[in-house]
CSV table of C-alpha atoms in Angstrom, one decimal:
chain,number,residue,atom,x,y,z
A,213,MET,CA,-50.0,-78.8,53.8
A,214,HIS,CA,-50.3,-77.4,57.2
A,215,LEU,CA,-51.0,-73.4,56.8
A,216,ASN,CA,-47.7,-72.4,58.7
A,217,ARG,CA,-45.9,-74.4,55.9
A,218,VAL,CA,-47.7,-73.0,53.1
A,219,ARG,CA,-46.7,-69.3,54.5
A,220,ALA,CA,-43.2,-70.2,55.1
A,221,ASP,CA,-42.5,-71.5,51.6
A,222,PHE,CA,-44.1,-68.4,50.3
A,223,LEU,CA,-42.3,-66.0,52.4
A,224,ILE,CA,-38.9,-67.9,51.4
A,225,GLY,CA,-39.9,-67.5,47.8
A,226,ALA,CA,-40.9,-63.8,48.3
A,227,LEU,CA,-37.4,-63.2,50.0
A,228,ILE,CA,-35.4,-64.7,47.5
A,229,LEU,CA,-37.0,-62.9,44.9
A,230,SER,CA,-36.7,-59.4,46.7
A,231,LEU,CA,-33.0,-60.3,47.5
A,232,VAL,CA,-32.7,-61.0,43.7
A,233,ALA,CA,-34.6,-57.9,42.8
A,234,ILE,CA,-32.4,-55.7,45.0
A,235,ALA,CA,-29.2,-57.2,43.5
A,236,ALA,CA,-30.6,-56.4,39.9
A,237,ILE,CA,-31.3,-52.8,40.7
A,238,PHE,CA,-28.3,-52.0,42.9
A,239,SER,CA,-25.8,-54.5,40.9
A,240,HIS,CA,-23.0,-51.7,40.3
A,241,GLN,CA,-23.1,-50.3,43.8
A,242,ILE,CA,-22.8,-53.9,44.8
A,243,SER,CA,-20.2,-55.2,42.9
A,244,GLY,CA,-17.9,-52.0,42.5
A,245,HIS,CA,-17.3,-53.1,39.1
A,246,ASP,CA,-18.7,-52.5,35.7
A,247,PRO,CA,-20.0,-55.9,34.2
A,248,PHE,CA,-18.4,-55.3,30.5
A,249,SER,CA,-15.0,-54.0,31.5
A,250,GLN,CA,-12.4,-56.4,30.5
A,251,ASP,CA,-8.7,-56.9,31.8
A,252,LEU,CA,-6.9,-60.1,29.9
A,253,MET,CA,-4.4,-59.4,32.6
A,254,LYS,CA,-6.9,-60.7,35.2
A,255,ARG,CA,-8.6,-63.5,33.2
A,256,MET,CA,-10.0,-66.5,35.2
A,257,LEU,CA,-9.3,-65.5,38.6
A,258,PRO,CA,-10.8,-67.9,41.3
A,259,PRO,CA,-13.6,-67.0,43.4
A,260,PHE,CA,-12.8,-66.2,47.3
A,261,TRP,CA,-12.9,-69.6,48.6
A,262,MET,CA,-10.1,-70.9,46.0
A,263,ASP,CA,-6.2,-70.2,46.4
A,264,GLY,CA,-5.1,-67.5,44.3
A,265,HIS,CA,-8.2,-65.3,44.3
A,266,ASP,CA,-8.1,-61.6,44.1
A,267,PRO,CA,-9.7,-59.6,47.2
A,268,GLU,CA,-11.0,-56.9,44.4
A,269,HIS,CA,-12.9,-59.7,42.6
A,270,PHE,CA,-15.0,-61.6,45.1
A,271,LEU,CA,-16.4,-64.2,42.6
A,272,GLY,CA,-13.3,-64.1,40.5
A,273,THR,CA,-13.3,-63.0,36.8
A,274,ASP,CA,-14.4,-65.0,33.6
A,275,GLN,CA,-12.2,-65.5,30.2
A,276,LEU,CA,-12.3,-61.8,29.3
A,277,GLY,CA,-11.0,-60.6,32.6
A,278,ARG,CA,-14.7,-59.4,33.7
A,279,ASP,CA,-15.7,-59.2,37.4
A,280,TYR,CA,-18.0,-62.5,37.6
A,281,LEU,CA,-19.9,-60.9,40.6
A,282,ALA,CA,-20.6,-57.7,38.5
A,283,ARG,CA,-22.1,-60.1,36.0
A,284,LEU,CA,-24.2,-62.4,37.8
A,285,LEU,CA,-25.7,-59.1,39.3
A,286,TYR,CA,-26.2,-57.4,36.3
A,287,GLY,CA,-27.7,-60.7,34.7
A,288,ALA,CA,-30.5,-60.7,37.6
A,289,ARG,CA,-31.7,-57.8,35.6
A,290,ILE,CA,-31.9,-59.7,32.4
A,291,VAL,CA,-33.5,-62.5,34.1
A,292,LEU,CA,-36.2,-60.4,35.6
A,293,LEU,CA,-36.6,-58.3,32.5
A,294,ILE,CA,-37.3,-61.4,30.2
A,295,GLY,CA,-39.5,-62.9,32.8
A,296,VAL,CA,-41.7,-60.4,33.9
A,297,GLY,CA,-41.6,-58.7,30.7
A,298,ALA,CA,-42.6,-61.7,28.4
A,299,THR,CA,-45.1,-63.0,31.0
A,300,LEU,CA,-47.0,-59.2,30.9
A,301,PHE,CA,-47.0,-59.3,27.4
A,302,ALA,CA,-48.1,-63.0,27.1
A,303,GLY,CA,-50.8,-62.3,29.7
A,304,VAL,CA,-52.5,-59.5,27.9
A,305,ILE,CA,-52.8,-61.6,24.7
A,306,GLY,CA,-54.1,-64.9,26.4
A,307,ILE,CA,-56.4,-63.1,29.0
A,308,THR,CA,-57.9,-61.3,26.6
A,309,LEU,CA,-58.6,-63.9,24.4
A,310,GLY,CA,-59.4,-66.2,27.1
A,311,VAL,CA,-62.1,-63.9,28.7
A,312,LEU,CA,-63.4,-62.9,25.2
A,313,GLY,CA,-64.1,-66.5,24.5
A,314,GLY,CA,-65.5,-67.6,27.7
A,315,TYR,CA,-67.9,-64.7,28.2
A,316,PHE,CA,-69.3,-64.4,24.7
A,317,GLY,CA,-69.1,-68.3,23.5
A,318,GLY,CA,-70.2,-68.9,20.2
A,319,ILE,CA,-68.2,-67.8,17.2
A,320,VAL,CA,-65.9,-66.0,19.3
A,321,ASP,CA,-65.4,-68.9,21.5
A,322,SER,CA,-64.4,-71.0,18.5
A,323,ILE,CA,-62.0,-68.8,17.1
A,324,VAL,CA,-60.2,-68.4,20.6
A,325,LEU,CA,-60.3,-72.1,20.8
A,326,PHE,CA,-58.8,-72.4,17.3
A,327,LEU,CA,-56.1,-70.2,18.0
A,328,ILE,CA,-55.3,-71.9,21.2
A,329,THR,CA,-54.8,-75.0,19.5
A,330,VAL,CA,-52.7,-73.8,16.9
A,331,ARG,CA,-50.5,-72.4,19.6
A,332,LEU,CA,-50.3,-75.5,21.5
A,333,SER,CA,-49.5,-77.6,18.2
A,334,LEU,CA,-46.1,-75.5,17.9
A,335,PRO,CA,-42.9,-76.9,20.2
A,336,THR,CA,-41.9,-73.6,22.2
A,337,VAL,CA,-38.2,-73.9,22.0
A,338,LEU,CA,-38.1,-75.0,18.3
A,339,VAL,CA,-40.2,-72.2,17.3
A,340,ALA,CA,-37.9,-69.6,19.2
A,341,LEU,CA,-35.1,-71.4,17.5
A,342,ALA,CA,-36.1,-71.0,14.2
A,343,VAL,CA,-37.6,-67.2,14.5
A,344,VAL,CA,-34.4,-66.0,16.4
A,345,GLY,CA,-32.3,-67.6,13.7
A,346,MET,CA,-34.2,-66.1,11.0
A,347,VAL,CA,-34.7,-62.4,12.5
A,348,GLY,CA,-31.6,-62.2,14.4
A,349,SER,CA,-31.1,-62.0,18.5
A,350,SER,CA,-31.7,-58.7,20.5
A,351,LEU,CA,-33.4,-58.4,24.0
A,352,ALA,CA,-36.5,-57.1,22.5
A,353,ILE,CA,-37.1,-59.8,19.9
A,354,VAL,CA,-36.3,-62.4,22.6
A,355,VAL,CA,-39.0,-61.0,25.1
A,356,SER,CA,-41.5,-60.6,22.0
A,357,ILE,CA,-41.1,-64.2,20.9
A,358,LEU,CA,-41.4,-65.5,24.4
A,359,ALA,CA,-44.8,-63.4,24.6
A,360,LEU,CA,-46.1,-64.7,21.6
A,361,LEU,CA,-45.1,-68.3,22.5
A,362,LEU,CA,-46.4,-68.4,26.3
A,363,TRP,CA,-49.9,-67.2,26.0
A,364,ASP,CA,-51.5,-70.5,25.9
A,365,ARG,CA,-52.1,-70.9,29.6
A,366,PHE,CA,-53.5,-67.6,30.2
A,367,ALA,CA,-56.2,-68.2,27.4
A,368,VAL,CA,-57.1,-71.5,28.6
A,369,VAL,CA,-57.6,-70.5,32.6
A,370,ALA,CA,-59.3,-67.3,31.7
A,371,ARG,CA,-61.5,-68.9,29.3
A,372,THR,CA,-62.5,-71.6,31.6
A,373,THR,CA,-63.0,-69.6,34.8
A,374,THR,CA,-65.1,-66.9,32.9
A,375,MET,CA,-67.1,-69.6,31.6
A,376,GLN,CA,-68.0,-70.6,35.2
A,377,ILE,CA,-68.7,-67.1,36.7
A,378,ARG,CA,-70.6,-65.7,33.7
A,379,HIS,CA,-74.1,-67.0,34.6
A,380,LEU,CA,-73.7,-65.9,38.4
A,381,ASP,CA,-76.1,-63.8,39.9
A,382,PHE,CA,-73.5,-60.7,40.3
A,383,ILE,CA,-72.9,-60.7,36.6
A,384,LYS,CA,-76.8,-60.8,35.9
A,385,SER,CA,-77.0,-58.0,38.2
A,386,ALA,CA,-74.3,-55.8,36.5
A,387,ARG,CA,-76.2,-56.7,33.1
A,388,VAL,CA,-79.7,-55.5,34.7
A,389,SER,CA,-78.2,-52.5,36.1
A,390,GLY,CA,-77.3,-51.2,32.4
A,391,CYS,CA,-73.3,-51.8,32.9
A,392,SER,CA,-71.6,-52.1,29.4
A,393,THR,CA,-70.0,-55.1,28.4
A,394,SER,CA,-66.6,-53.6,28.7
A,395,TRP,CA,-67.3,-52.5,32.4
A,396,ILE,CA,-68.3,-55.9,33.4
A,397,LEU,CA,-65.4,-57.8,31.9
A,398,TRP,CA,-63.1,-55.1,33.3
A,399,ARG,CA,-64.7,-54.6,36.9
A,400,GLU,CA,-66.7,-58.1,37.2
A,401,VAL,CA,-64.9,-60.7,35.6
A,402,LEU,CA,-61.2,-59.9,35.7
A,403,PRO,CA,-61.2,-59.2,39.6
A,404,ASN,CA,-62.9,-62.8,40.2
A,405,ILE,CA,-60.3,-64.7,38.0
A,406,SER,CA,-57.3,-62.7,39.0
A,407,GLU,CA,-56.2,-65.2,41.6
A,408,GLN,CA,-56.0,-68.1,38.9
A,409,LEU,CA,-54.3,-66.2,36.6
A,410,ILE,CA,-51.7,-64.7,39.4
A,411,VAL,CA,-50.5,-68.6,39.5
A,412,VAL,CA,-50.5,-69.1,35.7
A,413,ALA,CA,-48.2,-65.9,35.5
A,414,THR,CA,-45.6,-67.6,38.1
A,415,LEU,CA,-45.5,-70.5,36.1
A,416,GLU,CA,-45.0,-68.5,32.8
A,417,ILE,CA,-42.3,-66.5,34.4
A,418,THR,CA,-40.2,-69.6,35.3
A,419,LEU,CA,-40.9,-71.0,31.5
A,420,ALA,CA,-39.6,-67.8,30.2
A,421,ILE,CA,-36.6,-68.0,32.5
A,422,LEU,CA,-35.7,-71.4,31.1
A,423,VAL,CA,-36.4,-71.0,27.7
A,424,GLU,CA,-34.3,-67.8,27.4
A,425,ALA,CA,-31.4,-69.5,29.2
A,426,SER,CA,-31.6,-72.3,26.8
A,427,LEU,CA,-31.6,-70.1,23.8
A,428,SER,CA,-28.8,-68.2,25.3
A,429,PHE,CA,-26.8,-71.2,26.1
A,430,LEU,CA,-27.4,-72.1,22.2
A,431,GLY,CA,-26.0,-68.8,21.2
A,432,LEU,CA,-29.4,-67.5,19.9
A,433,GLY,CA,-30.6,-65.8,23.0
A,434,VAL,CA,-29.6,-62.4,24.6
A,435,PRO,CA,-26.6,-61.3,22.3
A,436,PRO,CA,-23.2,-60.7,24.1
A,437,PRO,CA,-21.8,-58.9,26.0
A,438,LEU,CA,-25.2,-58.8,28.0
A,439,PRO,CA,-24.6,-61.2,30.7
A,440,SER,CA,-27.6,-63.5,30.7
A,441,TRP,CA,-27.0,-66.2,32.9
A,442,GLY,CA,-27.8,-68.8,30.3
A,443,LEU,CA,-25.1,-67.1,27.8
A,444,MET,CA,-22.6,-67.3,30.9
A,445,ILE,CA,-23.1,-71.1,31.3
A,446,ALA,CA,-22.6,-71.3,27.5
A,447,GLU,CA,-19.0,-69.2,27.6
A,448,GLY,CA,-17.6,-71.1,30.7
A,449,LYS,CA,-18.8,-74.7,29.5
A,450,ASP,CA,-15.3,-75.1,27.9
A,451,GLN,CA,-13.7,-74.5,31.3
A,452,MET,CA,-16.3,-76.5,33.5
A,453,TYR,CA,-13.6,-79.5,34.0
A,454,PHE,CA,-11.0,-77.4,35.4
A,455,ASN,CA,-12.9,-74.4,36.9
A,456,ALA,CA,-16.5,-75.6,37.5
A,457,TRP,CA,-17.3,-72.5,39.5
A,458,ILE,CA,-17.8,-70.6,36.4
A,459,VAL,CA,-20.7,-72.6,35.0
A,460,THR,CA,-21.9,-73.7,38.9
A,461,LEU,CA,-22.6,-69.9,39.8
A,462,PRO,CA,-24.6,-68.6,37.0
A,463,GLY,CA,-26.5,-72.2,37.3
A,464,ILE,CA,-27.3,-72.1,41.1
A,465,ALA,CA,-28.4,-68.3,40.2
A,466,LEU,CA,-30.7,-69.8,37.9
A,467,MET,CA,-32.1,-72.5,40.0
A,468,LEU,CA,-33.0,-70.0,42.9
A,469,VAL,CA,-34.9,-67.8,41.0
A,470,VAL,CA,-37.0,-70.5,39.6
A,471,VAL,CA,-37.4,-72.3,42.7
A,472,ALA,CA,-38.3,-69.1,44.2
A,473,VAL,CA,-40.9,-68.0,41.7
A,474,ASN,CA,-42.6,-71.5,42.1
A,475,LEU,CA,-42.6,-71.3,45.6
A,476,VAL,CA,-44.4,-67.8,45.4
A,477,GLY,CA,-46.8,-69.3,42.7
A,478,ASP,CA,-47.5,-72.5,44.9
A,479,GLY,CA,-48.1,-70.2,48.2
A,480,VAL,CA,-50.4,-68.0,46.3
A,481,ALA,CA,-52.5,-71.1,45.1
A,482,ARG,CA,-52.7,-72.7,48.5
A,483,LEU,CA,-53.4,-69.7,50.3
A,484,SER,CA,-56.2,-68.7,48.2
A,485,ASP,CA,-57.4,-72.0,48.5
A,486,TRP,CA,-57.3,-71.6,52.3
A,487,ASN,CA,-58.9,-68.6,52.4
A,488,GLY,CA,-62.0,-69.8,50.0
A,489,ASN,CA,-62.4,-73.2,51.3
A,490,GLY,CA,-60.9,-72.8,55.0
A,491,SER,CA,-57.9,-75.7,54.4
A,492,THR,CA,-55.0,-76.5,52.0
A,493,ARG,CA,-55.1,-79.2,49.5
């Protein structure tokens, strides 16, 4: 793929994510409405492109008369918080295990491989459904469960890349110089495997977002009245044949965020490959 095309895709993804982040931060200022305020006299108002719309509610209202634009924008906060939060916690777990297993080998590596195997044997969505069903649902619980179920890719990639560099000259030099193991892992190993881990992080963010949306659609994700996009689709599914926009709008928002994160991740991978080899795949 040509370098300019790769850069363009990366910039498009970064632009979309930047706009989503701005919308999430300034959601109240942009919409001018409280996403939790109800007005049953104004329920199911259509968006601006349909007859009968109310100029005060740009994208209409939902079944409880809540401003739909406000809920979409506030929902971006939930999406970003869950995607980034769960990925950060998962990254800490997976990278720690992977680097330790890849660097020390032996019994440490065997334990790490066993934990990875156990994790891979557990179906992510089914386990998340079971745990949320037993312990209840809240934003913190959803983030914690996703983090505990999405660390395996980090561990696999961190272990493999650490094993590839642990016998290289700069690592040996650090050992001979008397550097501590923690210093070597933190200052020598991690910076040299960070590009691969960034790519993994983008994949995990999209997976966390989609799993949360699935849980919310089934009523076991972020609890109402928090406007998760998956929950908004679930709340509007009974109206989809008569008012398709009520499920189309959060669906499009979800798709755009997932595509944008993937564009950024793919751009990072290909640009890193270009810088390292002088050409992209």
